[in-house]
Each structure stands twice: as structure tokens, then as C-alpha cells.
């Protein structure tokens, strides 16, 4: 069983992002970039499935600029077997990425496509769902447990007030939630080994995909600054203020 796992290069989750002065987006010049944390979880899950003998090959995919190679090398260091970079300097919106992934699904014929539940840069939470729609494959989003047996995946997903369990016939699309696993620490020997693993580069046009953006960002703004707090001398004053000024009690 082959697994295709998607890895997006995003601003590192520790970086405090700054909005560009013209309000057109977030400034990513000289900012640390990393693999989207949910994708790290997806790669870890794919590699665990291969280590357990359920999968035979893990192929990591990233769509974007040349530097996405670094993201793919991280996936290879976690344990993916080979990588595909779909190289583009254009802005790739979720629909464009889903179309690229659909073309790769047609070409590679994986039994399972794993993605993160969302990318922490644009918080779209759309790509997995769009890919499932374009390919007609069954999907389970926000997976917190995946068990693959006899051509079927049993997926637990956290829903409001409990857990839901789904059974999907493979091939299928599954998106990873935070609790699916804890990704391993990447060691130096595995980083060295990853440098020798195959990394293929293709262009969206070679896959027959038009990546022209469909959405236009009108404005990006910082959240409003919080006003300064006040110190109150005692609990009585606090309760009084909450009741009569803030009117929250
Ligand atoms: P989003 O719909 O943008 O929140 O992204 C959901 C998931 O789709 C991510 O966690 C990735 O697994 C995958 N994905 C989105 N964009 C890309 C990309 N440019 N390259 C590879 N995978 C991507």
C-alpha cells in the first residue's frame, strides 16, 4: 500500500507574524519557515503505518517555491521514502493545491492520502475536503486515530461532546488532527540519510493543472490592540466593576 502525504511549508509556529504595511498580507521576508505542524503528524502517521508493515511506500508531496525542498527533506528525515516537489512561484490557493494533488493521485495511485487538517498560515481547512471531492474518494477529517485492516481504514475523530468512528473503504483521504500522534524527534543520522533519498520536481503545467488564483485578498489586518488593564484594591471593587461597568455579572 502506497501513502501520499502532503507537507506545506509555512511560517514557523513560534514566529510572531507581522502584517505588511500596505495590508496585502503577512511579511515572510527573513522569517523562519517550517513544515506545517499538522503535516508533521500526517508524515509521522504514514511512517508508522509503513514501519508496522501496513504500508510499503510513503511519498511526501509539497507544492510551492523551490525552498519547499527543505520541507520535503524533513519529511524524508522523519522516514518518507521519496518526495515530489510541485514547483510554482505563484500563490497556490487550496483549490489549486487540491487539483495538483488530484493529478498526483491519478499518477501515483496511492491507497491513502494523508494531509494535515489545516495549514497554520491561512487556516483554510479546505484542501483535504476539496481533494476528496475532486477524486470522489471517501474522506475522514480531523483524525485522532487511524487503523488500517483489510482494505479499510477505521478512523476516530473528535466531534463536539465525544468521538465519532468512521469506516472508509480505501483508497481514501484522511486529514490529521493534533492528537493523532506525537511526531518523532528527527536525528542527525536520519537527516543525513534523507539527503540521499529521491526528490523529483515537476511543474503544475506538466500535471495539466491551472493554478490561477480564484480568490483575491482584499485586506489583512492585525487584531486590535488590547487596552491596558486596571488594578483594583480588593475583590469587592472587582465584583462591583464587573457588575456595573463591564456588566458581565
Ligand atoms: P489548508 O486547506 O490550506 O488549511 O491545508 C490543509 C492541508 O492541505 C495541509 O495541512 C497540507 O497537508 C495540505 N496542503 C495545503 N497546501 C499545501 C501545499 N502548498 N503543499 C502541500 N500540501 C499542502
Coordinates of N, CA and C and ligand atoms in Angstrom, one line a residue:
X1 N 0.8 -1.2 0.0 CA 0.0 0.0 0.0 C 0.9 1.3 0.0
X2 N 0.6 2.1 -0.9 CA 1.3 3.4 -1.0 C 0.6 4.5 -0.3
X3 N 1.3 5.3 0.4 CA 0.7 6.5 1.1 C 1.3 7.8 0.5
X4 N 0.4 8.7 0.1 CA 0.8 10.0 -0.4 C 0.6 11.0 0.8
X5 N 1.6 11.7 1.3 CA 1.4 12.5 2.4 C 1.8 14.0 2.0
X6 N 1.0 14.9 2.4 CA 1.1 16.3 1.9 C 1.8 17.2 3.0
X7 N 2.8 18.0 2.6 CA 3.5 18.8 3.5 C 3.6 20.2 3.0
X8 N 3.1 21.1 3.8 CA 3.2 22.5 3.3 C 4.2 23.3 4.1
X9 N 4.9 24.1 3.4 CA 6.0 25.0 4.1 C 5.2 26.2 4.5
X10 N 5.3 26.5 5.9 CA 4.6 27.6 6.4 C 5.5 28.4 7.4
X11 N 5.1 29.6 7.8 CA 5.9 30.3 8.8 C 5.9 29.5 10.1
X12 N 7.1 29.3 10.7 CA 7.2 28.5 11.9 C 6.2 29.0 13.0
X13 N 5.6 28.0 13.7 CA 4.6 28.4 14.7 C 5.1 29.2 15.8
X14 N 6.4 29.3 16.0 CA 7.0 30.2 17.1 C 7.1 31.6 16.7
X15 N 7.0 31.9 15.4 CA 7.3 33.2 14.9 C 6.0 34.1 15.1
X16 N 6.3 35.3 15.6 CA 5.1 36.3 15.7 C 5.1 37.0 14.4
X17 N 4.0 36.7 13.6 CA 4.0 37.3 12.3 C 3.6 38.8 12.3
X18 N 4.2 39.5 11.3 CA 3.9 40.9 11.1 C 3.1 41.1 9.8
X19 N 2.1 42.0 9.9 CA 1.4 42.3 8.7 C 2.1 43.3 7.9
X20 N 2.2 43.2 6.6 CA 2.9 44.2 5.7 C 2.2 45.5 5.9
X21 N 3.0 46.6 5.7 CA 2.5 47.9 6.0 C 1.4 48.3 5.0
X22 N 1.4 47.7 3.8 CA 0.3 48.0 2.8 C -0.9 47.1 3.0
X23 N -0.9 46.2 4.1 CA -2.1 45.4 4.4 C -2.4 44.3 3.3
X24 N -1.4 44.0 2.5 CA -1.7 43.0 1.4 C -1.4 41.5 1.9
X25 N -0.8 41.4 3.1 CA -0.5 40.0 3.5 C 0.5 40.1 4.7
X26 N 1.0 38.9 5.0 CA 2.0 38.8 6.1 C 3.4 38.8 5.6
X27 N 4.3 39.5 6.3 CA 5.7 39.7 5.8 C 6.4 38.4 6.1
X28 N 6.9 37.7 5.1 CA 7.6 36.4 5.3 C 9.1 36.5 5.0
X29 N 9.5 37.8 4.7 CA 11.0 38.0 4.4 C 11.8 37.7 5.6
X30 N 12.8 36.9 5.5 CA 13.7 36.6 6.6 C 13.0 36.0 7.8
X31 N 12.0 35.3 7.6 CA 11.2 34.6 8.7 C 11.5 33.1 8.7
X32 N 11.6 32.5 9.8 CA 11.8 31.1 9.9 C 10.6 30.3 9.3
X33 N 10.9 29.4 8.4 CA 9.8 28.6 7.8 C 10.0 27.1 8.2
X34 N 8.9 26.4 8.4 CA 8.9 25.0 8.8 C 7.8 24.3 8.2
X35 N 7.8 22.9 8.4 CA 6.7 22.1 8.0 C 5.5 22.4 8.8
X36 N 4.3 22.6 8.2 CA 3.1 22.8 8.9 C 2.9 21.7 10.0
X37 N 2.7 22.1 11.3 CA 2.7 21.1 12.3 C 1.7 19.9 12.1
X38 N 0.6 20.1 11.5 CA -0.4 19.0 11.3 C 0.2 18.1 10.2
X39 N 1.0 18.6 9.3 CA 1.6 17.7 8.3 C 2.7 16.8 8.9
X40 N 3.4 17.4 9.9 CA 4.4 16.6 10.6 C 3.7 15.3 11.2
X41 N 2.5 15.6 11.7 CA 1.7 14.5 12.3 C 1.3 13.5 11.3
X42 N 0.9 14.0 10.1 CA 0.5 13.2 9.0 C 1.7 12.3 8.5
X43 N 2.9 12.9 8.4 CA 4.0 12.2 7.9 C 4.4 11.1 9.0
X44 N 4.4 11.5 10.2 CA 4.7 10.5 11.3 C 3.7 9.3 11.2
X45 N 2.4 9.6 11.0 CA 1.4 8.5 10.9 C 1.7 7.6 9.7
X46 N 2.1 8.2 8.6 CA 2.4 7.4 7.4 C 3.6 6.5 7.6
X47 N 4.6 7.1 8.3 CA 5.8 6.3 8.5 C 5.5 5.2 9.5
X48 N 4.7 5.5 10.5 CA 4.3 4.4 11.5 C 3.6 3.3 10.8
X49 N 2.7 3.6 9.8 CA 2.0 2.6 9.1 C 2.9 1.7 8.3
X50 N 4.0 2.4 7.7 CA 5.0 1.6 6.9 C 5.8 0.8 7.9
X51 N 6.2 1.3 9.0 CA 7.0 0.6 10.0 C 6.2 -0.6 10.5
X52 N 4.9 -0.5 10.6 CA 4.1 -1.6 11.1 C 3.8 -2.6 10.0
X53 N 4.3 -2.4 8.8 CA 4.1 -3.3 7.7 C 2.8 -3.2 7.0
X54 N 2.0 -2.1 7.3 CA 0.7 -1.9 6.7 C 0.9 -1.2 5.3
X55 N 1.8 -0.2 5.3 CA 2.2 0.4 4.1 C 3.5 0.0 3.6
X56 N 3.7 0.1 2.2 CA 5.0 -0.3 1.7 C 5.8 0.9 1.3
X57 N 5.2 2.0 0.9 CA 5.9 3.2 0.5 C 5.2 4.5 0.9
X58 N 6.0 5.4 1.4 CA 5.5 6.7 1.8 C 6.1 7.8 0.9
X59 N 5.2 8.5 0.1 CA 5.7 9.5 -0.8 C 5.2 10.9 -0.3
X60 N 6.1 11.8 0.0 CA 5.8 13.1 0.5 C 5.7 14.1 -0.6
X61 N 4.7 15.0 -0.5 CA 4.5 16.0 -1.6 C 4.4 17.4 -1.0
X62 N 5.0 18.3 -1.7 CA 4.9 19.7 -1.3 C 4.7 20.6 -2.5
X63 N 3.8 21.5 -2.5 CA 3.6 22.4 -3.6 C 4.0 23.8 -3.2
X64 N 4.8 24.4 -4.0 CA 5.2 25.8 -3.7 C 6.6 26.1 -4.3
X65 N 7.3 27.1 -3.6 CA 8.6 27.5 -4.1 C 9.7 26.5 -3.9
X66 N 10.8 26.7 -4.6 CA 12.0 25.8 -4.5 C 12.3 25.4 -3.1
X67 N 12.2 26.4 -2.1 CA 12.6 26.1 -0.7 C 11.7 25.0 -0.1
X68 N 10.6 24.7 -0.7 CA 9.8 23.6 -0.2 C 10.6 22.3 -0.1
X69 N 11.7 22.2 -0.9 CA 12.6 21.1 -0.8 C 13.1 20.8 0.6
X70 N 13.3 21.9 1.4 CA 13.7 21.7 2.8 C 12.6 21.0 3.6
X71 N 11.3 21.4 3.3 CA 10.2 20.8 4.0 C 10.2 19.3 3.6
X72 N 10.4 19.0 2.4 CA 10.4 17.6 1.9 C 11.5 16.8 2.5
X73 N 12.7 17.5 2.7 CA 13.8 16.8 3.3 C 13.5 16.4 4.7
X74 N 12.7 17.3 5.4 CA 12.3 17.0 6.8 C 11.4 15.7 6.8
X75 N 10.5 15.7 5.8 CA 9.6 14.5 5.7 C 10.4 13.3 5.4
X76 N 11.4 13.4 4.6 CA 12.3 12.2 4.3 C 13.1 11.8 5.5
X77 N 13.5 12.8 6.3 CA 14.2 12.5 7.6 C 13.3 11.8 8.6
X78 N 12.0 12.2 8.6 CA 11.1 11.5 9.5 C 11.0 10.0 9.1
X79 N 11.1 9.8 7.8 CA 11.0 8.4 7.3 C 10.3 8.2 6.0
X80 N 9.9 9.3 5.3 CA 9.3 9.1 4.0 C 10.3 8.5 3.0
X81 N 9.8 7.8 2.0 CA 10.8 7.1 1.1 C 11.3 7.9 0.0
X82 N 10.3 8.7 -0.6 CA 10.7 9.6 -1.7 C 9.8 10.9 -1.6
X83 N 10.2 11.9 -2.4 CA 9.4 13.1 -2.4 C 9.2 13.7 -3.7
X84 N 8.1 14.5 -3.8 CA 7.8 15.2 -5.1 C 7.5 16.6 -4.7
X85 N 8.3 17.5 -5.4 CA 8.0 18.9 -5.3 C 7.3 19.4 -6.5
X86 N 6.1 20.0 -6.3 CA 5.4 20.6 -7.4 C 5.7 22.1 -7.3
X87 N 6.6 22.5 -8.2 CA 7.3 23.8 -8.0 C 6.5 24.9 -8.7
X88 N 6.2 26.0 -8.0 CA 5.5 27.1 -8.5 C 5.8 28.3 -7.7
X89 N 6.0 29.4 -8.4 CA 6.3 30.7 -7.6 C 5.0 31.5 -7.4
X90 N 3.9 31.0 -8.0 CA 2.6 31.6 -7.9 C 2.0 31.3 -6.6
X91 N 1.1 32.2 -6.1 CA 0.3 31.9 -4.9 C -0.5 30.6 -5.2
X92 N -0.4 29.6 -4.3 CA -1.3 28.4 -4.5 C -2.4 28.4 -3.5
X93 N -3.6 28.6 -4.0 CA -4.7 28.6 -3.1 C -5.2 27.1 -2.9
X94 N -6.0 26.8 -1.8 CA -6.4 25.4 -1.6 C -6.9 24.7 -2.8
X95 N -7.7 25.3 -3.6 CA -8.3 24.6 -4.8 C -7.2 24.2 -5.8
X96 N -6.2 25.1 -6.0 CA -5.1 24.8 -6.9 C -4.3 23.6 -6.3
X97 N -4.1 23.6 -5.0 CA -3.3 22.5 -4.4 C -4.1 21.2 -4.5
X98 N -5.4 21.3 -4.3 CA -6.2 20.1 -4.4 C -6.2 19.6 -5.8
X99 N -6.2 20.4 -6.8 CA -6.2 20.0 -8.2 C -4.8 19.3 -8.5
X100 N -3.7 19.9 -8.0 CA -2.4 19.3 -8.2 C -2.4 17.9 -7.5
X101 N -2.9 17.8 -6.3 CA -2.9 16.6 -5.6 C -3.8 15.5 -6.3
X102 N -4.9 16.0 -6.9 CA -5.7 15.1 -7.7 C -4.9 14.5 -8.9
X103 N -4.1 15.3 -9.5 CA -3.3 14.9 -10.7 C -2.3 13.8 -10.2
X104 N -1.7 14.1 -9.0 CA -0.7 13.1 -8.4 C -1.4 11.8 -8.0
X105 N -2.6 11.9 -7.5 CA -3.4 10.7 -7.1 C -3.6 9.9 -8.3
X106 N -4.0 10.5 -9.4 CA -4.2 9.8 -10.7 C -2.9 9.1 -11.2
X107 N -1.8 9.8 -11.0 CA -0.5 9.3 -11.5 C 0.1 8.2 -10.5
X108 N 0.0 8.5 -9.2 CA 0.7 7.6 -8.3 C -0.2 6.5 -7.7
X109 N -1.5 6.7 -7.9 CA -2.5 5.7 -7.4 C -2.2 5.2 -5.9
X110 N -2.1 6.2 -5.0 CA -1.9 5.7 -3.6 C -3.2 5.1 -3.0
X111 N -3.1 4.3 -2.0 CA -4.3 3.8 -1.3 C -4.8 4.7 -0.3
X112 N -3.9 5.6 0.2 CA -4.2 6.5 1.3 C -3.5 7.9 1.0
X113 N -4.3 8.9 1.1 CA -3.7 10.3 1.1 C -3.9 10.9 2.4
X114 N -2.8 11.3 3.0 CA -2.8 11.9 4.4 C -2.5 13.4 4.2
X115 N -3.2 14.2 4.9 CA -3.0 15.7 4.9 C -3.1 16.1 6.3
X116 N -2.6 17.4 6.6 CA -2.9 18.0 7.9 C -4.4 18.5 7.8
X117 N -5.0 18.7 9.0 CA -6.4 19.2 9.0 C -6.4 20.6 8.5
X118 N -5.4 21.4 8.8 CA -5.3 22.7 8.2 C -3.9 23.3 8.3
X119 N -3.7 24.2 7.4 CA -2.3 24.9 7.4 C -2.4 26.1 8.3
X120 N -1.4 26.2 9.2 CA -1.5 27.2 10.2 C -1.2 28.6 9.7
X121 N -0.9 28.8 8.4 CA -0.7 30.1 7.8 C -2.0 30.7 7.4
X122 N -2.8 30.0 6.6 CA -4.0 30.6 6.1 C -5.3 30.0 6.8
X123 N -5.1 29.0 7.6 CA -6.2 28.3 8.4 C -7.4 28.0 7.5
X124 N -7.1 27.6 6.2 CA -8.2 27.4 5.3 C -9.1 26.2 5.7
X125 N -8.4 25.1 6.0 CA -9.1 23.8 6.3 C -10.0 23.4 5.1
X126 N -9.4 23.4 4.0 CA -10.2 23.1 2.7 C -9.5 22.0 1.8
X127 N -8.2 21.9 1.8 CA -7.5 21.2 0.8 C -7.9 19.7 0.8
X128 N -7.9 19.1 2.0 CA -8.3 17.6 2.0 C -9.7 17.4 1.5
X129 N -10.6 18.3 2.0 CA -12.0 18.1 1.6 C -12.2 18.3 0.1
X130 N -11.5 19.3 -0.5 CA -11.6 19.6 -1.9 C -11.0 18.4 -2.7
X131 N -9.9 17.8 -2.2 CA -9.2 16.7 -2.9 C -10.2 15.5 -2.9
X132 N -10.9 15.3 -1.8 CA -11.8 14.1 -1.7 C -12.9 14.4 -2.7
X133 N -13.4 15.6 -2.8 CA -14.5 15.9 -3.8 C -14.0 15.7 -5.2
X134 N -12.8 16.2 -5.5 CA -12.3 16.1 -6.9 C -12.0 14.7 -7.3
X135 N -11.6 13.9 -6.4 CA -11.2 12.5 -6.7 C -12.4 11.5 -6.5
X136 N -13.4 12.0 -5.8 CA -14.5 11.1 -5.5 C -14.2 10.1 -4.4
X137 N -13.1 10.3 -3.7 CA -12.7 9.3 -2.7 C -13.4 9.6 -1.3
X138 N -13.6 8.6 -0.5 CA -14.2 8.8 0.8 C -13.2 9.6 1.7
X139 N -13.7 10.4 2.6 CA -12.8 11.2 3.4 C -13.2 11.1 4.9
X140 N -12.1 11.2 5.7 CA -12.3 11.4 7.2 C -11.4 12.6 7.6
X141 N -12.0 13.6 8.2 CA -11.3 14.8 8.6 C -11.0 14.7 10.1
X142 N -10.0 15.5 10.5 CA -9.7 15.6 12.0 C -9.5 14.2 12.6
X143 N -8.7 13.4 12.0 CA -8.5 12.0 12.6 C -7.6 12.1 13.8
X144 N -8.1 11.4 14.9 CA -7.3 11.3 16.1 C -6.8 9.8 16.3
X145 N -7.3 8.9 15.4 CA -6.8 7.5 15.4 C -7.1 6.9 14.1
X146 N -6.1 6.2 13.5 CA -6.3 5.5 12.2 C -5.9 4.0 12.3
X147 N -6.7 3.1 12.0 CA -6.4 1.7 12.0 C -6.7 1.2 10.6
X148 N -5.7 0.6 9.9 CA -5.9 0.1 8.5 C -5.9 -1.4 8.6
X149 N -7.0 -2.0 8.2 CA -7.0 -3.5 8.1 C -7.9 -3.9 6.9
X150 N -7.4 -4.9 6.1 CA -8.2 -5.5 5.0 C -8.8 -4.5 4.1
X151 N -8.0 -3.5 3.6 CA -8.5 -2.6 2.6 C -9.5 -1.5 3.2
X152 N -9.5 -1.4 4.5 CA -10.4 -0.4 5.1 C -9.7 0.3 6.2
X153 N -10.0 1.6 6.3 CA -9.5 2.4 7.4 C -10.6 2.7 8.4
X154 N -10.3 2.5 9.7 CA -11.2 2.9 10.7 C -10.6 4.1 11.4
X155 N -11.4 5.2 11.4 CA -10.9 6.5 11.8 C -11.7 7.0 13.0
X156 N -11.0 7.4 14.1 CA -11.7 8.1 15.1 C -11.5 9.6 14.9
X157 N -12.6 10.3 15.2 CA -12.5 11.8 15.0 C -13.2 12.4 16.2
X158 N -12.6 13.5 16.7 CA -13.2 14.2 17.8 C -14.3 15.1 17.3
X159 N -15.5 15.0 17.9 CA -16.6 15.8 17.5 C -17.1 16.5 18.8
X160 N -17.9 17.5 18.6 CA -18.5 18.1 19.8 C -19.0 17.1 20.8
X161 N -18.5 17.1 22.0 CA -19.0 16.3 23.1 C -18.7 14.8 22.9
X162 N -17.8 14.4 22.1 CA -17.5 12.9 22.1 C -16.6 12.6 20.9
X163 N -16.6 11.3 20.6 CA -15.7 10.8 19.5 C -16.6 10.0 18.5
X164 N -16.3 10.2 17.2 CA -17.0 9.5 16.2 C -16.1 8.5 15.5
X165 N -16.6 7.3 15.2 CA -15.7 6.4 14.5 C -16.3 6.1 13.1
X166 N -15.4 6.2 12.1 CA -15.9 6.0 10.7 C -15.1 4.8 10.1
X167 N -15.8 4.1 9.2 CA -15.1 3.1 8.4 C -15.0 3.6 7.0
X168 N -13.9 3.6 6.4 CA -13.7 4.0 5.0 C -13.1 2.9 4.2
X169 N -13.6 2.8 2.9 CA -13.0 1.8 2.0 C -11.8 2.5 1.4
X170 N -10.7 1.9 1.3 CA -9.5 2.5 0.6 C -9.7 2.3 -0.9
X171 N -9.1 3.2 -1.7 CA -8.4 4.4 -1.3 C -9.3 5.5 -0.7
X172 N -8.6 6.3 0.2 CA -9.3 7.3 0.9 C -8.4 8.5 1.2
X173 N -9.1 9.6 1.6 CA -8.4 10.8 2.1 C -8.6 11.0 3.5
X174 N -7.5 11.2 4.3 CA -7.7 11.4 5.7 C -6.9 12.6 6.2
X175 N -7.5 13.5 7.0 CA -6.7 14.7 7.5 C -6.4 14.5 9.0
X176 N -5.2 14.9 9.4 CA -4.7 14.6 10.7 C -5.0 15.7 11.7
X177 N -5.5 15.3 12.9 CA -5.7 16.3 14.0 C -4.5 16.2 14.9
X178 N -4.5 17.1 15.9 CA -3.3 17.2 16.8 C -3.1 15.9 17.6
X179 N -4.1 15.2 18.0 CA -4.0 14.1 18.9 C -3.7 12.8 18.2
X180 N -3.5 12.8 16.9 CA -3.3 11.5 16.2 C -2.0 10.8 16.7
X181 N -0.9 11.6 16.9 CA 0.3 11.1 17.4 C 1.3 12.2 17.8
X182 N 2.4 11.8 18.4 CA 3.4 12.8 18.7 C 4.6 12.6 17.7
X183 N 4.9 13.5 16.8 CA 6.0 13.2 15.8 C 7.3 12.9 16.5
X184 N 8.1 12.1 15.9 CA 9.4 11.7 16.5 C 10.4 12.9 16.3
X185 N 11.4 12.9 17.1 CA 12.5 13.8 17.1 C 13.4 13.4 15.9
X186 N 13.6 14.3 15.0 CA 14.5 14.0 13.8 C 15.9 14.0 14.2
X187 N 16.6 12.8 14.0 CA 18.0 12.7 14.4 C 19.0 13.1 13.3
X188 N 20.2 13.4 13.7 CA 21.2 13.8 12.6 C 21.4 12.7 11.6
X189 N 21.6 11.4 12.0 CA 21.8 10.4 11.0 C 20.6 10.3 10.0
X190 N 19.4 10.5 10.5 CA 18.2 10.4 9.6 C 18.2 11.7 8.7
X191 N 18.7 12.8 9.1 CA 18.8 14.0 8.2 C 19.8 13.7 7.1
X192 N 20.9 13.1 7.5 CA 22.0 12.7 6.5 C 21.5 11.7 5.5
X193 N 20.7 10.7 6.0 CA 20.2 9.7 5.1 C 19.2 10.3 4.2
X194 N 18.4 11.3 4.7 CA 17.3 11.9 3.9 C 17.9 12.6 2.7
X195 N 19.2 13.1 2.8 CA 19.8 13.8 1.7 C 20.0 13.0 0.4
X196 N 20.0 11.6 0.7 CA 20.3 10.7 -0.5 C 19.0 10.1 -1.0
X197 N 17.9 10.4 -0.4 CA 16.6 9.9 -0.9 C 16.1 10.7 -2.1
X198 N 15.4 10.0 -3.0 CA 15.0 10.7 -4.3 C 13.9 11.8 -4.1
X199 N 14.2 12.9 -4.7 CA 13.3 14.1 -4.7 C 13.1 14.6 -6.1
X200 N 11.9 14.4 -6.6 CA 11.6 14.7 -8.0 C 10.9 16.1 -8.0
X201 N 11.1 16.8 -9.1 CA 10.5 18.1 -9.2 C 9.6 18.2 -10.5
X202 N 8.4 18.6 -10.4 CA 7.5 18.8 -11.5 C 6.8 20.2 -11.4
X203 N 6.3 20.6 -12.6 CA 5.6 21.9 -12.6 C 4.1 21.6 -12.7
X204 N 3.3 22.5 -12.1 CA 1.8 22.3 -12.3 C 1.4 22.1 -13.7
X205 N 2.0 22.8 -14.7 CA 1.6 22.7 -16.1 C 1.9 21.3 -16.6
X206 N 3.0 20.7 -16.1 CA 3.3 19.3 -16.6 C 2.2 18.3 -16.1
X207 N 1.5 18.7 -15.0 CA 0.5 17.8 -14.5 C -0.9 18.2 -15.1
X208 N -0.8 19.3 -16.0 CA -2.1 19.7 -16.6 C -3.0 20.5 -15.7
X209 N -2.3 21.2 -14.7 CA -3.2 21.9 -13.7 C -3.0 23.4 -13.9
X210 N -4.1 24.2 -13.9 CA -4.1 25.6 -14.0 C -4.2 26.1 -12.5
X211 N -3.2 26.8 -12.1 CA -3.2 27.2 -10.6 C -3.6 28.7 -10.4
X212 N -4.2 29.3 -11.4 CA -4.6 30.7 -11.3 C -5.4 30.9 -10.1
X213 N -5.1 31.9 -9.2 CA -5.9 32.1 -8.0 C -7.3 32.5 -8.3
X214 N -8.3 32.0 -7.5 CA -9.7 32.3 -7.7 C -10.2 33.4 -6.7
X215 N -9.4 33.5 -5.6 CA -9.8 34.4 -4.6 C -8.8 35.6 -4.5
X216 N -9.3 36.8 -4.2 CA -8.5 37.9 -4.0 C -8.5 38.4 -2.6
X217 N -7.3 38.5 -2.0 CA -7.3 39.0 -0.6 C -7.5 40.5 -0.6
X218 N -8.5 41.0 0.0 CA -8.7 42.5 0.0 C -7.9 43.2 1.0
X219 N -7.8 42.6 2.2 CA -7.1 43.3 3.3 C -6.6 42.3 4.4
X220 N -5.5 42.5 4.9 CA -5.0 41.7 6.1 C -4.7 42.7 7.2
X221 N -5.3 42.5 8.3 CA -5.0 43.5 9.4 C -4.7 42.8 10.7
X222 N -3.9 43.5 11.5 CA -3.5 42.9 12.9 C -4.8 42.9 13.7
X223 N -4.9 42.0 14.7 CA -6.0 42.1 15.7 C -5.9 43.5 16.4
X224 N -7.1 44.0 16.8 CA -7.0 45.3 17.6 C -6.2 45.2 18.9
X225 N -5.4 46.2 19.2 CA -4.6 46.2 20.4 C -5.5 46.1 21.6
X226 N -5.1 45.3 22.7 CA -6.0 45.3 23.9 C -5.7 46.6 24.7
X227 N -6.7 47.1 25.3 CA -6.5 48.3 26.1 C -5.9 47.9 27.4
X228 N -5.2 48.8 28.1 CA -4.5 48.5 29.3 C -5.5 48.1 30.4
X229 N -5.1 47.2 31.3 CA -6.0 46.8 32.4 C -5.9 47.8 33.6
X230 N -6.7 47.6 34.6 CA -6.6 48.5 35.8 C -6.5 47.6 37.0
X231 N -5.7 48.1 38.0 CA -5.6 47.3 39.2 C -6.7 47.7 40.2
X232 N -7.3 46.7 40.8 CA -8.4 47.0 41.8 C -7.9 46.7 43.2
X233 N -8.3 47.5 44.2 CA -7.7 47.2 45.5 C -8.2 45.9 46.2
X234 N -9.5 45.5 45.9 CA -10.0 44.3 46.6 C -11.1 43.6 45.7
X235 N -11.5 42.5 46.2 CA -12.5 41.7 45.5 C -13.8 42.4 45.4
X236 N -14.2 43.1 46.4 CA -15.4 43.8 46.4 C -15.5 44.8 45.2
X237 N -14.4 45.6 45.1 CA -14.3 46.6 43.9 C -14.4 45.8 42.6
X238 N -13.7 44.7 42.5 CA -13.7 43.9 41.3 C -15.1 43.5 40.9
X239 N -15.8 42.9 41.9 CA -17.2 42.4 41.6 C -18.1 43.6 41.2
X240 N -17.9 44.7 41.9 CA -18.7 45.9 41.6 C -18.4 46.4 40.2
X241 N -17.1 46.4 39.8 CA -16.8 46.8 38.4 C -17.4 45.9 37.3
X242 N -17.3 44.5 37.6 CA -17.8 43.5 36.7 C -19.3 43.7 36.5
X243 N -19.9 44.0 37.7 CA -21.4 44.2 37.6 C -21.8 45.5 36.9
X244 N -21.3 46.6 37.4 CA -21.8 47.9 37.0 C -21.1 48.5 35.8
X245 N -19.8 48.2 35.6 CA -19.1 48.8 34.5 C -19.0 47.9 33.3
X246 N -18.5 46.6 33.5 CA -18.4 45.7 32.4 C -19.8 45.0 32.1
X247 N -20.6 45.0 33.1 CA -22.0 44.4 33.0 C -21.9 43.0 32.5
X248 N -20.9 42.2 33.1 CA -20.8 40.8 32.7 C -21.4 39.9 33.8
X249 N -21.7 40.4 34.9 CA -22.3 39.6 36.0 C -23.8 39.9 36.2
Ligands
LIG1 P1 -5.4 24.2 4.2 O1 -6.6 23.7 3.4 O2 -4.7 25.2 3.4 O3 -5.7 24.6 5.6 O4 -4.4 22.9 4.2 C1 -4.8 21.7 4.7 C2 -3.7 20.7 4.4 O5 -3.5 20.5 3.0 C3 -2.3 21.0 4.9 O6 -2.1 20.6 6.3 C4 -1.4 20.2 4.0 O7 -1.4 18.8 4.4 C5 -2.2 20.3 2.7 N1 -1.6 21.4 1.9 C6 -2.1 22.6 1.8 N2 -1.4 23.4 1.0 C7 -0.3 22.6 0.6 C8 0.8 22.8 -0.2 N3 1.1 24.0 -0.8 N4 1.7 21.8 -0.4 C9 1.4 20.6 0.2 N5 0.4 20.3 1.0 C10 -0.5 21.3 1.2

